[in-house]
Amino acid sequence: MRARSLLAAAAIGYLLGTFPTADLVARRASAGRVDLRRSGSGNPGTMNAVNVLGAKAGAAVLVGDLGKGALASVVGGAVAGPVGAHVGGSASVIGHCYPAWNGFRGGKGVAASVGQCLVTFPAYLPIDLAVGAATAAMPWWRQRAFGATMVSSACWVAGGVVWWRRGWNNGWGPTPSAALPIAAAVSSAVIAERFAAGQRSHHHDHHRDHHRDDHRDDHDQHEG
């Protein structure tokens, strides 16, 4: 029965995570003319929405993605208790990053993970936001989004271990247990893989474009 409840929490969390927030916002904001997966950085997330569609659209994507992670954690907790909240939250990050209905090509999962943290680890949320703000304020880190996100993720996992081992108060969240750092680590690993995949895609596109330019130059010289 316990395993069945946790599976239900995971399935519901995943389904909530696949909700296409950025696609719907882009469709509404541009009257269907813009697909964020084919515009800007190609990432269906907050920053690409800001850059392509403006701050209002970006804010809508942010709120929607935060809401997915938070709602999945709440529902997971209702279905399977405290551990279910962690399972549902991490499952929503997985669903956001790998939506089955879109060829498993989703966003990077950062906002959804913040929603997860809001519900399952509220005591740490101010620290998480402070770490994020500090890295965003530094030009060196701002140019290294992957590194900044990994620093924030490492702090999240470490914080989970500390709160669990010391039994510290967790605000309105579930009592800290081993599930807290484990869920943080799972979500962080998924986010890291999505960032790495994005970098691999960027390098591949750059190499392809460079090769095409070299081929064009050779052709022009031959024609000349």
mmCIF file with all atom_site columns, C-alpha atoms in Angstrom, residues 13-182:
data_model
loop_
_atom_site.group_PDB
_atom_site.id
_atom_site.type_symbol
_atom_site.label_atom_id
_atom_site.label_alt_id
_atom_site.label_comp_id
_atom_site.label_asym_id
_atom_site.label_entity_id
_atom_site.label_seq_id
_atom_site.pdbx_PDB_ins_code
_atom_site.Cartn_x
_atom_site.Cartn_y
_atom_site.Cartn_z
_atom_site.occupancy
_atom_site.B_iso_or_equiv
_atom_site.pdbx_formal_charge
_atom_site.auth_seq_id
_atom_site.auth_comp_id
_atom_site.auth_asym_id
_atom_site.auth_atom_id
_atom_site.pdbx_PDB_model_num
ATOM 1   C CA . GLY A 1 13  ? 3.989  14.875 -9.813  1.00 0.00 ? 13  GLY A CA 1
ATOM 2   C CA . TYR A 1 14  ? 5.368  13.894 -13.207 1.00 0.00 ? 14  TYR A CA 1
ATOM 3   C CA . LEU A 1 15  ? 2.105  14.728 -14.966 1.00 0.00 ? 15  LEU A CA 1
ATOM 4   C CA . LEU A 1 16  ? 1.916  18.127 -13.272 1.00 0.00 ? 16  LEU A CA 1
ATOM 5   C CA . GLY A 1 17  ? 5.521  18.780 -14.243 1.00 0.00 ? 17  GLY A CA 1
ATOM 6   C CA . THR A 1 18  ? 4.756  18.185 -17.919 1.00 0.00 ? 18  THR A CA 1
ATOM 7   C CA . PHE A 1 19  ? 2.180  20.990 -17.992 1.00 0.00 ? 19  PHE A CA 1
ATOM 8   C CA . PRO A 1 20  ? 3.440  23.197 -20.892 1.00 0.00 ? 20  PRO A CA 1
ATOM 9   C CA . THR A 1 21  ? 3.515  26.553 -19.101 1.00 0.00 ? 21  THR A CA 1
ATOM 10  C CA . ALA A 1 22  ? 5.981  28.257 -21.442 1.00 0.00 ? 22  ALA A CA 1
ATOM 11  C CA . ASP A 1 23  ? 4.254  26.979 -24.578 1.00 0.00 ? 23  ASP A CA 1
ATOM 12  C CA . LEU A 1 24  ? 0.860  28.292 -23.477 1.00 0.00 ? 24  LEU A CA 1
ATOM 13  C CA . VAL A 1 25  ? 2.255  31.651 -22.343 1.00 0.00 ? 25  VAL A CA 1
ATOM 14  C CA . ALA A 1 26  ? 4.152  32.092 -25.609 1.00 0.00 ? 26  ALA A CA 1
ATOM 15  C CA . ARG A 1 27  ? 1.095  31.191 -27.654 1.00 0.00 ? 27  ARG A CA 1
ATOM 16  C CA . ARG A 1 28  ? -1.045 33.701 -25.803 1.00 0.00 ? 28  ARG A CA 1
ATOM 17  C CA . ALA A 1 29  ? 1.540  36.490 -25.707 1.00 0.00 ? 29  ALA A CA 1
ATOM 18  C CA . SER A 1 30  ? 2.393  36.224 -29.399 1.00 0.00 ? 30  SER A CA 1
ATOM 19  C CA . ALA A 1 31  ? -0.947 35.095 -30.814 1.00 0.00 ? 31  ALA A CA 1
ATOM 20  C CA . GLY A 1 32  ? 0.684  31.822 -31.785 1.00 0.00 ? 32  GLY A CA 1
ATOM 21  C CA . ARG A 1 33  ? 3.577  33.365 -33.716 1.00 0.00 ? 33  ARG A CA 1
ATOM 22  C CA . VAL A 1 34  ? 6.386  32.444 -31.298 1.00 0.00 ? 34  VAL A CA 1
ATOM 23  C CA . ASP A 1 35  ? 7.600  29.009 -30.243 1.00 0.00 ? 35  ASP A CA 1
ATOM 24  C CA . LEU A 1 36  ? 10.154 29.387 -27.456 1.00 0.00 ? 36  LEU A CA 1
ATOM 25  C CA . ARG A 1 37  ? 11.692 26.053 -28.401 1.00 0.00 ? 37  ARG A CA 1
ATOM 26  C CA . ARG A 1 38  ? 12.643 27.567 -31.754 1.00 0.00 ? 38  ARG A CA 1
ATOM 27  C CA . SER A 1 39  ? 13.391 31.121 -30.611 1.00 0.00 ? 39  SER A CA 1
ATOM 28  C CA . GLY A 1 40  ? 16.177 32.681 -28.570 1.00 0.00 ? 40  GLY A CA 1
ATOM 29  C CA . SER A 1 41  ? 18.069 30.070 -26.588 1.00 0.00 ? 41  SER A CA 1
ATOM 30  C CA . GLY A 1 42  ? 15.488 27.417 -27.472 1.00 0.00 ? 42  GLY A CA 1
ATOM 31  C CA . ASN A 1 43  ? 14.745 26.751 -23.805 1.00 0.00 ? 43  ASN A CA 1
ATOM 32  C CA . PRO A 1 44  ? 11.066 26.867 -22.768 1.00 0.00 ? 44  PRO A CA 1
ATOM 33  C CA . GLY A 1 45  ? 11.838 28.696 -19.543 1.00 0.00 ? 45  GLY A CA 1
ATOM 34  C CA . THR A 1 46  ? 11.654 32.023 -17.755 1.00 0.00 ? 46  THR A CA 1
ATOM 35  C CA . MET A 1 47  ? 14.794 33.733 -19.071 1.00 0.00 ? 47  MET A CA 1
ATOM 36  C CA . ASN A 1 48  ? 14.122 32.832 -22.691 1.00 0.00 ? 48  ASN A CA 1
ATOM 37  C CA . ALA A 1 49  ? 10.548 34.058 -22.311 1.00 0.00 ? 49  ALA A CA 1
ATOM 38  C CA . VAL A 1 50  ? 11.850 37.367 -20.904 1.00 0.00 ? 50  VAL A CA 1
ATOM 39  C CA . ASN A 1 51  ? 14.366 37.765 -23.728 1.00 0.00 ? 51  ASN A CA 1
ATOM 40  C CA . VAL A 1 52  ? 11.954 36.823 -26.514 1.00 0.00 ? 52  VAL A CA 1
ATOM 41  C CA . LEU A 1 53  ? 8.548  37.960 -25.245 1.00 0.00 ? 53  LEU A CA 1
ATOM 42  C CA . GLY A 1 54  ? 9.264  40.454 -22.463 1.00 0.00 ? 54  GLY A CA 1
ATOM 43  C CA . ALA A 1 55  ? 9.158  40.639 -18.678 1.00 0.00 ? 55  ALA A CA 1
ATOM 44  C CA . LYS A 1 56  ? 5.411  40.084 -18.341 1.00 0.00 ? 56  LYS A CA 1
ATOM 45  C CA . ALA A 1 57  ? 5.513  36.807 -20.238 1.00 0.00 ? 57  ALA A CA 1
ATOM 46  C CA . GLY A 1 58  ? 8.635  35.763 -18.346 1.00 0.00 ? 58  GLY A CA 1
ATOM 47  C CA . ALA A 1 59  ? 6.918  36.409 -15.008 1.00 0.00 ? 59  ALA A CA 1
ATOM 48  C CA . ALA A 1 60  ? 3.948  34.303 -16.100 1.00 0.00 ? 60  ALA A CA 1
ATOM 49  C CA . VAL A 1 61  ? 6.232  31.406 -17.021 1.00 0.00 ? 61  VAL A CA 1
ATOM 50  C CA . LEU A 1 62  ? 8.073  31.724 -13.705 1.00 0.00 ? 62  LEU A CA 1
ATOM 51  C CA . VAL A 1 63  ? 4.882  31.672 -11.636 1.00 0.00 ? 63  VAL A CA 1
ATOM 52  C CA . GLY A 1 64  ? 3.502  28.738 -13.619 1.00 0.00 ? 64  GLY A CA 1
ATOM 53  C CA . ASP A 1 65  ? 6.656  26.656 -13.294 1.00 0.00 ? 65  ASP A CA 1
ATOM 54  C CA . LEU A 1 66  ? 7.019  27.455 -9.591  1.00 0.00 ? 66  LEU A CA 1
ATOM 55  C CA . GLY A 1 67  ? 3.391  26.461 -9.163  1.00 0.00 ? 67  GLY A CA 1
ATOM 56  C CA . LYS A 1 68  ? 3.976  23.080 -10.802 1.00 0.00 ? 68  LYS A CA 1
ATOM 57  C CA . GLY A 1 69  ? 6.695  22.126 -8.350  1.00 0.00 ? 69  GLY A CA 1
ATOM 58  C CA . ALA A 1 70  ? 4.760  23.435 -5.351  1.00 0.00 ? 70  ALA A CA 1
ATOM 59  C CA . LEU A 1 71  ? 1.452  21.797 -6.309  1.00 0.00 ? 71  LEU A CA 1
ATOM 60  C CA . ALA A 1 72  ? 3.120  18.462 -7.060  1.00 0.00 ? 72  ALA A CA 1
ATOM 61  C CA . SER A 1 73  ? 4.699  18.497 -3.595  1.00 0.00 ? 73  SER A CA 1
ATOM 62  C CA . VAL A 1 74  ? 1.408  19.370 -1.892  1.00 0.00 ? 74  VAL A CA 1
ATOM 63  C CA . VAL A 1 75  ? -0.492 16.665 -3.759  1.00 0.00 ? 75  VAL A CA 1
ATOM 64  C CA . GLY A 1 76  ? 2.286  14.148 -3.167  1.00 0.00 ? 76  GLY A CA 1
ATOM 65  C CA . GLY A 1 77  ? 2.099  14.866 0.545   1.00 0.00 ? 77  GLY A CA 1
ATOM 66  C CA . ALA A 1 78  ? -1.677 14.428 0.539   1.00 0.00 ? 78  ALA A CA 1
ATOM 67  C CA . VAL A 1 79  ? -1.382 11.110 -1.291  1.00 0.00 ? 79  VAL A CA 1
ATOM 68  C CA . ALA A 1 80  ? 1.605  9.546  0.436   1.00 0.00 ? 80  ALA A CA 1
ATOM 69  C CA . GLY A 1 81  ? 2.578  11.635 3.442   1.00 0.00 ? 81  GLY A CA 1
ATOM 70  C CA . PRO A 1 82  ? 5.862  13.516 4.024   1.00 0.00 ? 82  PRO A CA 1
ATOM 71  C CA . VAL A 1 83  ? 7.956  11.253 1.799   1.00 0.00 ? 83  VAL A CA 1
ATOM 72  C CA . GLY A 1 84  ? 5.299  11.566 -0.874  1.00 0.00 ? 84  GLY A CA 1
ATOM 73  C CA . ALA A 1 85  ? 5.760  15.347 -0.839  1.00 0.00 ? 85  ALA A CA 1
ATOM 74  C CA . HIS A 1 86  ? 9.441  14.913 -1.696  1.00 0.00 ? 86  HIS A CA 1
ATOM 75  C CA . VAL A 1 87  ? 8.677  12.270 -4.320  1.00 0.00 ? 87  VAL A CA 1
ATOM 76  C CA . GLY A 1 88  ? 6.006  14.414 -5.959  1.00 0.00 ? 88  GLY A CA 1
ATOM 77  C CA . GLY A 1 89  ? 8.265  17.466 -6.012  1.00 0.00 ? 89  GLY A CA 1
ATOM 78  C CA . SER A 1 90  ? 11.192 15.683 -7.634  1.00 0.00 ? 90  SER A CA 1
ATOM 79  C CA . ALA A 1 91  ? 8.854  13.942 -10.071 1.00 0.00 ? 91  ALA A CA 1
ATOM 80  C CA . SER A 1 92  ? 7.536  17.343 -11.178 1.00 0.00 ? 92  SER A CA 1
ATOM 81  C CA . VAL A 1 93  ? 11.087 18.489 -11.950 1.00 0.00 ? 93  VAL A CA 1
ATOM 82  C CA . ILE A 1 94  ? 11.610 15.332 -13.995 1.00 0.00 ? 94  ILE A CA 1
ATOM 83  C CA . GLY A 1 95  ? 8.316  15.912 -15.809 1.00 0.00 ? 95  GLY A CA 1
ATOM 84  C CA . HIS A 1 96  ? 9.244  19.511 -16.536 1.00 0.00 ? 96  HIS A CA 1
ATOM 85  C CA . CYS A 1 97  ? 12.665 18.525 -17.907 1.00 0.00 ? 97  CYS A CA 1
ATOM 86  C CA . TYR A 1 98  ? 11.513 15.387 -19.752 1.00 0.00 ? 98  TYR A CA 1
ATOM 87  C CA . PRO A 1 99  ? 7.855  15.720 -20.817 1.00 0.00 ? 99  PRO A CA 1
ATOM 88  C CA . ALA A 1 100 ? 6.756  12.565 -22.622 1.00 0.00 ? 100 ALA A CA 1
ATOM 89  C CA . TRP A 1 101 ? 4.326  14.531 -24.825 1.00 0.00 ? 101 TRP A CA 1
ATOM 90  C CA . ASN A 1 102 ? 7.108  16.663 -26.278 1.00 0.00 ? 102 ASN A CA 1
ATOM 91  C CA . GLY A 1 103 ? 9.745  14.116 -27.135 1.00 0.00 ? 103 GLY A CA 1
ATOM 92  C CA . PHE A 1 104 ? 11.223 14.355 -23.617 1.00 0.00 ? 104 PHE A CA 1
ATOM 93  C CA . ARG A 1 105 ? 12.568 17.828 -24.483 1.00 0.00 ? 105 ARG A CA 1
ATOM 94  C CA . GLY A 1 106 ? 11.628 20.249 -21.744 1.00 0.00 ? 106 GLY A CA 1
ATOM 95  C CA . GLY A 1 107 ? 13.037 23.117 -19.730 1.00 0.00 ? 107 GLY A CA 1
ATOM 96  C CA . LYS A 1 108 ? 15.867 23.152 -17.229 1.00 0.00 ? 108 LYS A CA 1
ATOM 97  C CA . GLY A 1 109 ? 13.697 22.650 -14.142 1.00 0.00 ? 109 GLY A CA 1
ATOM 98  C CA . VAL A 1 110 ? 15.105 25.404 -11.917 1.00 0.00 ? 110 VAL A CA 1
ATOM 99  C CA . ALA A 1 111 ? 11.801 27.184 -11.238 1.00 0.00 ? 111 ALA A CA 1
ATOM 100 C CA . ALA A 1 112 ? 9.972  23.904 -10.624 1.00 0.00 ? 112 ALA A CA 1
ATOM 101 C CA . SER A 1 113 ? 12.655 22.936 -8.095  1.00 0.00 ? 113 SER A CA 1
ATOM 102 C CA . VAL A 1 114 ? 12.186 26.250 -6.267  1.00 0.00 ? 114 VAL A CA 1
ATOM 103 C CA . GLY A 1 115 ? 8.468  25.437 -6.028  1.00 0.00 ? 115 GLY A CA 1
ATOM 104 C CA . GLN A 1 116 ? 9.435  22.044 -4.626  1.00 0.00 ? 116 GLN A CA 1
ATOM 105 C CA . CYS A 1 117 ? 11.703 23.734 -2.057  1.00 0.00 ? 117 CYS A CA 1
ATOM 106 C CA . LEU A 1 118 ? 8.941  26.181 -1.108  1.00 0.00 ? 118 LEU A CA 1
ATOM 107 C CA . VAL A 1 119 ? 6.719  23.322 0.046   1.00 0.00 ? 119 VAL A CA 1
ATOM 108 C CA . THR A 1 120 ? 9.183  20.659 1.227   1.00 0.00 ? 120 THR A CA 1
ATOM 109 C CA . PHE A 1 121 ? 12.036 22.779 2.622   1.00 0.00 ? 121 PHE A CA 1
ATOM 110 C CA . PRO A 1 122 ? 10.656 26.245 3.448   1.00 0.00 ? 122 PRO A CA 1
ATOM 111 C CA . ALA A 1 123 ? 13.212 26.770 6.223   1.00 0.00 ? 123 ALA A CA 1
ATOM 112 C CA . TYR A 1 124 ? 15.971 26.714 3.622   1.00 0.00 ? 124 TYR A CA 1
ATOM 113 C CA . LEU A 1 125 ? 14.196 28.768 0.951   1.00 0.00 ? 125 LEU A CA 1
ATOM 114 C CA . PRO A 1 126 ? 15.554 32.175 2.116   1.00 0.00 ? 126 PRO A CA 1
ATOM 115 C CA . ILE A 1 127 ? 19.083 30.747 1.958   1.00 0.00 ? 127 ILE A CA 1
ATOM 116 C CA . ASP A 1 128 ? 18.414 29.305 -1.498  1.00 0.00 ? 128 ASP A CA 1
ATOM 117 C CA . LEU A 1 129 ? 17.131 32.654 -2.754  1.00 0.00 ? 129 LEU A CA 1
ATOM 118 C CA . ALA A 1 130 ? 20.106 34.452 -1.178  1.00 0.00 ? 130 ALA A CA 1
ATOM 119 C CA . VAL A 1 131 ? 22.583 32.104 -2.886  1.00 0.00 ? 131 VAL A CA 1
ATOM 120 C CA . GLY A 1 132 ? 20.770 32.577 -6.196  1.00 0.00 ? 132 GLY A CA 1
ATOM 121 C CA . ALA A 1 133 ? 20.727 36.365 -5.809  1.00 0.00 ? 133 ALA A CA 1
ATOM 122 C CA . ALA A 1 134 ? 24.422 36.453 -4.858  1.00 0.00 ? 134 ALA A CA 1
ATOM 123 C CA . THR A 1 135 ? 25.516 34.461 -7.896  1.00 0.00 ? 135 THR A CA 1
ATOM 124 C CA . ALA A 1 136 ? 23.205 36.452 -10.185 1.00 0.00 ? 136 ALA A CA 1
ATOM 125 C CA . ALA A 1 137 ? 24.735 39.711 -8.914  1.00 0.00 ? 137 ALA A CA 1
ATOM 126 C CA . MET A 1 138 ? 28.281 38.670 -9.801  1.00 0.00 ? 138 MET A CA 1
ATOM 127 C CA . PRO A 1 139 ? 29.211 39.103 -13.499 1.00 0.00 ? 139 PRO A CA 1
ATOM 128 C CA . TRP A 1 140 ? 31.548 36.101 -13.427 1.00 0.00 ? 140 TRP A CA 1
ATOM 129 C CA . TRP A 1 141 ? 28.762 33.807 -12.172 1.00 0.00 ? 141 TRP A CA 1
ATOM 130 C CA . ARG A 1 142 ? 26.118 35.450 -14.355 1.00 0.00 ? 142 ARG A CA 1
ATOM 131 C CA . GLN A 1 143 ? 28.061 34.301 -17.416 1.00 0.00 ? 143 GLN A CA 1
ATOM 132 C CA . ARG A 1 144 ? 28.241 30.787 -16.023 1.00 0.00 ? 144 ARG A CA 1
ATOM 133 C CA . ALA A 1 145 ? 24.627 29.834 -15.388 1.00 0.00 ? 145 ALA A CA 1
ATOM 134 C CA . PHE A 1 146 ? 25.429 26.130 -15.184 1.00 0.00 ? 146 PHE A CA 1
ATOM 135 C CA . GLY A 1 147 ? 28.092 26.649 -12.504 1.00 0.00 ? 147 GLY A CA 1
ATOM 136 C CA . ALA A 1 148 ? 25.896 29.029 -10.523 1.00 0.00 ? 148 ALA A CA 1
ATOM 137 C CA . THR A 1 149 ? 23.007 26.571 -10.606 1.00 0.00 ? 149 THR A CA 1
ATOM 138 C CA . MET A 1 150 ? 25.269 23.737 -9.438  1.00 0.00 ? 150 MET A CA 1
ATOM 139 C CA . VAL A 1 151 ? 26.486 25.848 -6.503  1.00 0.00 ? 151 VAL A CA 1
ATOM 140 C CA . SER A 1 152 ? 22.885 26.528 -5.516  1.00 0.00 ? 152 SER A CA 1
ATOM 141 C CA . SER A 1 153 ? 21.988 22.846 -5.919  1.00 0.00 ? 153 SER A CA 1
ATOM 142 C CA . ALA A 1 154 ? 24.943 21.701 -3.803  1.00 0.00 ? 154 ALA A CA 1
ATOM 143 C CA . CYS A 1 155 ? 23.890 24.097 -1.044  1.00 0.00 ? 155 CYS A CA 1
ATOM 144 C CA . TRP A 1 156 ? 20.319 22.753 -1.255  1.00 0.00 ? 156 TRP A CA 1
ATOM 145 C CA . VAL A 1 157 ? 21.477 19.149 -0.826  1.00 0.00 ? 157 VAL A CA 1
ATOM 146 C CA . ALA A 1 158 ? 23.924 20.051 1.945   1.00 0.00 ? 158 ALA A CA 1
ATOM 147 C CA . GLY A 1 159 ? 21.234 22.053 3.716   1.00 0.00 ? 159 GLY A CA 1
ATOM 148 C CA . GLY A 1 160 ? 18.922 19.053 3.540   1.00 0.00 ? 160 GLY A CA 1
ATOM 149 C CA . VAL A 1 161 ? 21.535 16.852 5.189   1.00 0.00 ? 161 VAL A CA 1
ATOM 150 C CA . VAL A 1 162 ? 22.158 19.397 7.962   1.00 0.00 ? 162 VAL A CA 1
ATOM 151 C CA . TRP A 1 163 ? 18.453 19.937 8.697   1.00 0.00 ? 163 TRP A CA 1
ATOM 152 C CA . TRP A 1 164 ? 17.812 16.181 8.722   1.00 0.00 ? 164 TRP A CA 1
ATOM 153 C CA . ARG A 1 165 ? 20.761 15.255 10.929  1.00 0.00 ? 165 ARG A CA 1
ATOM 154 C CA . ARG A 1 166 ? 20.177 18.099 13.390  1.00 0.00 ? 166 ARG A CA 1
ATOM 155 C CA . GLY A 1 167 ? 16.395 17.810 13.414  1.00 0.00 ? 167 GLY A CA 1
ATOM 156 C CA . TRP A 1 168 ? 15.916 21.535 12.899  1.00 0.00 ? 168 TRP A CA 1
ATOM 157 C CA . ASN A 1 169 ? 12.510 23.120 12.467  1.00 0.00 ? 169 ASN A CA 1
ATOM 158 C CA . ASN A 1 170 ? 11.294 23.152 8.867   1.00 0.00 ? 170 ASN A CA 1
ATOM 159 C CA . GLY A 1 171 ? 8.523  25.712 9.038   1.00 0.00 ? 171 GLY A CA 1
ATOM 160 C CA . TRP A 1 172 ? 5.363  24.489 7.340   1.00 0.00 ? 172 TRP A CA 1
ATOM 161 C CA . GLY A 1 173 ? 7.274  21.730 5.526   1.00 0.00 ? 173 GLY A CA 1
ATOM 162 C CA . PRO A 1 174 ? 7.483  18.065 6.511   1.00 0.00 ? 174 PRO A CA 1
ATOM 163 C CA . THR A 1 175 ? 9.758  17.056 9.386   1.00 0.00 ? 175 THR A CA 1
ATOM 164 C CA . PRO A 1 176 ? 13.278 16.699 7.916   1.00 0.00 ? 176 PRO A CA 1
ATOM 165 C CA . SER A 1 177 ? 14.222 13.110 7.081   1.00 0.00 ? 177 SER A CA 1
ATOM 166 C CA . ALA A 1 178 ? 16.636 11.354 4.733   1.00 0.00 ? 178 ALA A CA 1
ATOM 167 C CA . ALA A 1 179 ? 14.060 11.898 1.980   1.00 0.00 ? 179 ALA A CA 1
ATOM 168 C CA . LEU A 1 180 ? 14.827 15.640 2.045   1.00 0.00 ? 180 LEU A CA 1
ATOM 169 C CA . PRO A 1 181 ? 18.462 15.558 0.826   1.00 0.00 ? 181 PRO A CA 1
ATOM 170 C CA . ILE A 1 182 ? 17.725 12.569 -1.417  1.00 0.00 ? 182 ILE A CA 1
#
